[in-house]
Amino acid sequence: MEQIDIISTLQVYDNLEELSDDIQNLMKTAIEARENAYAPYSKFKVGAAILLEDNQIVTGNNQENAAYPSGLCAERIAIFHASAMHPNKNVITIAITAKSENKILRIPTPPCGACRQVMVEYEIKQDQPIAIYFMAEKGKVIKVDSIKALLPLVFDPSFL
Ligand code: THU
């Protein structure tokens, strides 16, 4: 038997102001997108902003549905939006933020597993890592240099 430890590196910032102006701007765009989320069922709004290689920013927010599984997360809407509109532009950075109507969220809200899997697909496609920054409504911001830090043992096209 061999034991393998998987180590992921996360960078934790105390608040948004610790980050560069460009990242603050991207996160502010994600906050604006978050406010337009359609989340009447969960009351949990998520916004995502994607910086492309040509400095364009593409956004997404969660869209819910009375048939619950028909809704979609902010991150997937944002990255599908980016791929649909700008299929040949690499994604450099994604900023994500969440806010609940039920409580003040302070613990950075990471993307769900399905969104991680979708983000990895584009990272592999473009053969360049995507930096992810995520935060709640307030407080600390977590950065990973690649989505793979959040999704070790990824299922990727090489298995097919
Ligand atoms: N949600 C996201 O938009 N992103 C995530 O990574 C986690 C969850 C949305 C889906 C649903 O509309 C609401 O948050 C509650 O799960």
mmCIF file of C-alpha atoms and ligand atoms in Angstrom:
data_model
loop_
_atom_site.group_PDB
_atom_site.id
_atom_site.type_symbol
_atom_site.label_atom_id
_atom_site.label_comp_id
_atom_site.label_asym_id
_atom_site.label_seq_id
_atom_site.Cartn_x
_atom_site.Cartn_y
_atom_site.Cartn_z
ATOM 1 C CA MET A 1 0.000 0.000 0.000
ATOM 2 C CA GLU A 2 1.224 3.430 -0.873
ATOM 3 C CA GLN A 3 -0.264 6.548 0.597
ATOM 4 C CA ILE A 4 -0.419 9.655 -1.537
ATOM 5 C CA ASP A 5 -1.069 13.037 0.037
ATOM 6 C CA ILE A 6 -2.540 15.679 -2.206
ATOM 7 C CA ILE A 7 -1.466 19.206 -1.348
ATOM 8 C CA SER A 8 -3.242 22.302 -2.605
ATOM 9 C CA THR A 9 -1.964 25.815 -2.143
ATOM 10 C CA LEU A 10 -4.469 28.562 -1.379
ATOM 11 C CA GLN A 11 -3.523 32.187 -0.878
ATOM 12 C CA VAL A 12 -5.691 33.923 1.710
ATOM 13 C CA TYR A 13 -6.066 37.712 1.712
ATOM 14 C CA ASP A 14 -7.644 39.494 4.682
ATOM 15 C CA ASN A 15 -9.849 41.655 2.495
ATOM 16 C CA LEU A 16 -10.349 42.834 -1.058
ATOM 17 C CA GLU A 17 -8.239 45.961 -0.539
ATOM 18 C CA GLU A 18 -5.130 43.760 -0.218
ATOM 19 C CA LEU A 19 -5.460 42.805 -3.862
ATOM 20 C CA SER A 20 -4.314 44.688 -6.958
ATOM 21 C CA ASP A 21 -6.557 47.334 -8.506
ATOM 22 C CA ASP A 22 -7.247 45.026 -11.455
ATOM 23 C CA ILE A 23 -8.471 42.212 -9.240
ATOM 24 C CA GLN A 24 -10.491 44.603 -7.087
ATOM 25 C CA ASN A 25 -12.108 45.878 -10.259
ATOM 26 C CA LEU A 26 -12.859 42.335 -11.437
ATOM 27 C CA MET A 27 -14.362 41.437 -8.052
ATOM 28 C CA LYS A 28 -16.450 44.626 -8.060
ATOM 29 C CA THR A 29 -17.799 43.583 -11.456
ATOM 30 C CA ALA A 30 -18.651 40.169 -9.946
ATOM 31 C CA ILE A 31 -20.441 41.943 -7.061
ATOM 32 C CA GLU A 32 -22.507 43.952 -9.558
ATOM 33 C CA ALA A 33 -23.322 40.776 -11.478
ATOM 34 C CA ARG A 34 -24.277 39.078 -8.204
ATOM 35 C CA GLU A 35 -26.954 41.678 -7.548
ATOM 36 C CA ASN A 36 -28.655 40.708 -10.825
ATOM 37 C CA ALA A 37 -28.811 37.005 -9.940
ATOM 38 C CA TYR A 38 -32.229 35.410 -10.192
ATOM 39 C CA ALA A 39 -32.392 33.447 -6.947
ATOM 40 C CA PRO A 40 -35.967 33.643 -5.616
ATOM 41 C CA TYR A 41 -35.819 30.121 -4.149
ATOM 42 C CA SER A 42 -32.471 29.953 -2.366
ATOM 43 C CA LYS A 43 -32.129 33.709 -1.710
ATOM 44 C CA PHE A 44 -28.458 32.984 -2.294
ATOM 45 C CA LYS A 45 -26.982 35.182 -4.977
ATOM 46 C CA VAL A 46 -23.689 34.448 -6.688
ATOM 47 C CA GLY A 47 -21.806 36.583 -9.201
ATOM 48 C CA ALA A 48 -18.818 35.722 -11.342
ATOM 49 C CA ALA A 49 -16.631 37.922 -13.526
ATOM 50 C CA ILE A 50 -14.161 36.542 -16.021
ATOM 51 C CA LEU A 51 -11.139 38.407 -17.333
ATOM 52 C CA LEU A 52 -10.187 37.374 -20.861
ATOM 53 C CA GLU A 53 -6.745 37.669 -22.436
ATOM 54 C CA ASP A 54 -7.798 40.789 -24.352
ATOM 55 C CA ASN A 55 -8.922 42.474 -21.102
ATOM 56 C CA GLN A 56 -12.621 42.070 -21.833
ATOM 57 C CA ILE A 57 -14.725 41.099 -18.825
ATOM 58 C CA VAL A 58 -17.619 38.637 -19.117
ATOM 59 C CA THR A 59 -20.031 38.048 -16.249
ATOM 60 C CA GLY A 60 -22.565 35.537 -15.014
ATOM 61 C CA ASN A 61 -24.883 35.054 -12.060
ATOM 62 C CA ASN A 62 -26.991 32.170 -10.817
ATOM 63 C CA GLN A 63 -30.324 31.641 -12.510
ATOM 64 C CA GLU A 64 -32.858 29.524 -10.636
ATOM 65 C CA ASN A 65 -35.976 27.774 -11.795
ATOM 66 C CA ALA A 66 -39.163 26.450 -10.181
ATOM 67 C CA ALA A 67 -37.992 23.048 -11.413
ATOM 68 C CA TYR A 68 -34.908 23.356 -9.216
ATOM 69 C CA PRO A 69 -32.335 21.297 -11.176
ATOM 70 C CA SER A 70 -33.042 23.365 -14.284
ATOM 71 C CA GLY A 71 -31.263 26.349 -12.752
ATOM 72 C CA LEU A 72 -27.557 26.975 -13.140
ATOM 73 C CA CYS A 73 -24.692 28.364 -11.060
ATOM 74 C CA ALA A 74 -23.084 31.741 -11.697
ATOM 75 C CA GLU A 75 -19.685 30.296 -12.527
ATOM 76 C CA ARG A 76 -20.975 28.001 -15.262
ATOM 77 C CA ILE A 77 -23.144 30.743 -16.730
ATOM 78 C CA ALA A 78 -20.128 33.068 -16.806
ATOM 79 C CA ILE A 79 -17.719 30.608 -18.382
ATOM 80 C CA PHE A 80 -20.266 29.316 -20.910
ATOM 81 C CA HIS A 81 -21.052 32.951 -21.709
ATOM 82 C CA ALA A 82 -17.327 33.616 -22.264
ATOM 83 C CA SER A 83 -16.888 30.514 -24.420
ATOM 84 C CA ALA A 84 -20.033 31.246 -26.426
ATOM 85 C CA MET A 85 -19.123 34.853 -27.134
ATOM 86 C CA HIS A 86 -15.313 34.650 -27.283
ATOM 87 C CA PRO A 87 -14.425 31.025 -28.070
ATOM 88 C CA ASN A 88 -10.807 31.743 -28.959
ATOM 89 C CA LYS A 89 -9.922 34.079 -26.096
ATOM 90 C CA ASN A 90 -8.148 32.523 -23.137
ATOM 91 C CA VAL A 91 -9.617 32.979 -19.681
ATOM 92 C CA ILE A 92 -7.050 34.540 -17.364
ATOM 93 C CA THR A 93 -8.926 35.074 -14.087
ATOM 94 C CA ILE A 94 -12.328 34.380 -12.545
ATOM 95 C CA ALA A 95 -13.646 36.333 -9.544
ATOM 96 C CA ILE A 96 -16.574 34.865 -7.593
ATOM 97 C CA THR A 97 -18.677 36.288 -4.783
ATOM 98 C CA ALA A 98 -21.795 35.108 -2.945
ATOM 99 C CA LYS A 99 -24.348 36.789 -0.708
ATOM 100 C CA SER A 100 -27.248 35.294 1.241
ATOM 101 C CA GLU A 101 -30.445 37.036 2.257
ATOM 102 C CA ASN A 102 -30.539 34.828 5.350
ATOM 103 C CA LYS A 103 -27.206 35.694 6.969
ATOM 104 C CA ILE A 104 -24.064 37.700 6.396
ATOM 105 C CA LEU A 105 -21.613 35.410 4.686
ATOM 106 C CA ARG A 106 -18.000 35.900 5.698
ATOM 107 C CA ILE A 107 -16.388 32.592 4.785
ATOM 108 C CA PRO A 108 -15.188 32.683 1.161
ATOM 109 C CA THR A 109 -17.635 30.629 -0.887
ATOM 110 C CA PRO A 110 -15.828 28.263 -3.212
ATOM 111 C CA PRO A 111 -17.340 27.100 -6.505
ATOM 112 C CA CYS A 112 -19.360 23.878 -6.367
ATOM 113 C CA GLY A 113 -17.955 20.628 -7.706
ATOM 114 C CA ALA A 114 -19.836 20.781 -11.004
ATOM 115 C CA CYS A 115 -18.514 24.287 -11.683
ATOM 116 C CA ARG A 116 -14.971 23.175 -10.865
ATOM 117 C CA GLN A 117 -15.284 20.366 -13.413
ATOM 118 C CA VAL A 118 -16.538 22.802 -16.048
ATOM 119 C CA MET A 119 -13.780 25.326 -15.331
ATOM 120 C CA VAL A 120 -11.122 22.618 -15.611
ATOM 121 C CA GLU A 121 -12.393 21.766 -19.090
ATOM 122 C CA TYR A 122 -11.544 25.273 -20.317
ATOM 123 C CA GLU A 123 -8.223 25.337 -18.494
ATOM 124 C CA ILE A 124 -7.231 22.152 -20.321
ATOM 125 C CA LYS A 125 -8.619 23.444 -23.629
ATOM 126 C CA GLN A 126 -6.554 26.621 -23.474
ATOM 127 C CA ASP A 127 -3.513 24.877 -21.921
ATOM 128 C CA GLN A 128 -3.063 27.765 -19.532
ATOM 129 C CA PRO A 129 -4.065 27.923 -15.867
ATOM 130 C CA ILE A 130 -6.999 30.047 -14.742
ATOM 131 C CA ALA A 131 -6.565 31.988 -11.487
ATOM 132 C CA ILE A 132 -9.648 31.947 -9.263
ATOM 133 C CA TYR A 133 -10.463 34.458 -6.539
ATOM 134 C CA PHE A 134 -13.469 33.808 -4.336
ATOM 135 C CA MET A 135 -15.047 35.615 -1.453
ATOM 136 C CA ALA A 136 -18.368 35.841 0.344
ATOM 137 C CA GLU A 137 -20.160 39.126 0.884
ATOM 138 C CA LYS A 138 -17.451 40.427 3.184
ATOM 139 C CA GLY A 139 -14.127 39.341 4.560
ATOM 140 C CA LYS A 140 -11.309 37.239 3.302
ATOM 141 C CA VAL A 141 -10.549 36.463 -0.315
ATOM 142 C CA ILE A 142 -9.030 33.144 -1.351
ATOM 143 C CA LYS A 143 -6.935 32.797 -4.482
ATOM 144 C CA VAL A 144 -5.827 29.664 -6.284
ATOM 145 C CA ASP A 145 -3.444 29.809 -9.233
ATOM 146 C CA SER A 146 -5.293 27.056 -11.057
ATOM 147 C CA ILE A 147 -8.700 25.448 -10.736
ATOM 148 C CA LYS A 148 -6.807 22.168 -10.343
ATOM 149 C CA ALA A 149 -5.927 23.275 -6.802
ATOM 150 C CA LEU A 150 -9.643 22.911 -6.022
ATOM 151 C CA LEU A 151 -10.155 19.734 -8.030
ATOM 152 C CA PRO A 152 -7.368 17.220 -7.644
ATOM 153 C CA LEU A 153 -7.786 13.848 -9.385
ATOM 154 C CA VAL A 154 -9.768 15.548 -12.099
ATOM 155 C CA PHE A 155 -11.542 13.526 -14.757
ATOM 156 C CA ASP A 156 -10.173 14.951 -17.978
ATOM 157 C CA PRO A 157 -10.347 14.168 -21.706
ATOM 158 C CA SER A 158 -7.227 11.993 -21.542
ATOM 159 C CA PHE A 159 -9.351 9.220 -19.993
ATOM 160 C CA LEU A 160 -11.690 9.043 -22.965
HETATM 161 N N1 THU B 1 -24.608 28.486 -6.655
HETATM 162 C C1 THU B 1 -23.774 29.108 -7.530
HETATM 163 O O1 THU B 1 -24.182 29.960 -8.327
HETATM 164 N N2 THU B 1 -22.471 28.746 -7.515
HETATM 165 C C2 THU B 1 -21.925 27.804 -6.701
HETATM 166 O O2 THU B 1 -20.765 27.446 -6.849
HETATM 167 C C3 THU B 1 -22.744 27.232 -5.630
HETATM 168 C C4 THU B 1 -24.199 27.480 -5.720
HETATM 169 C C5 THU B 1 -26.024 28.854 -6.705
HETATM 170 C C6 THU B 1 -26.924 27.751 -7.206
HETATM 171 C C7 THU B 1 -28.231 28.113 -6.543
HETATM 172 O O3 THU B 1 -28.899 29.065 -7.365
HETATM 173 C C8 THU B 1 -27.823 28.797 -5.247
HETATM 174 O O4 THU B 1 -26.464 29.178 -5.408
HETATM 175 C C9 THU B 1 -27.957 27.918 -4.014
HETATM 176 O O5 THU B 1 -27.313 26.710 -4.179
#
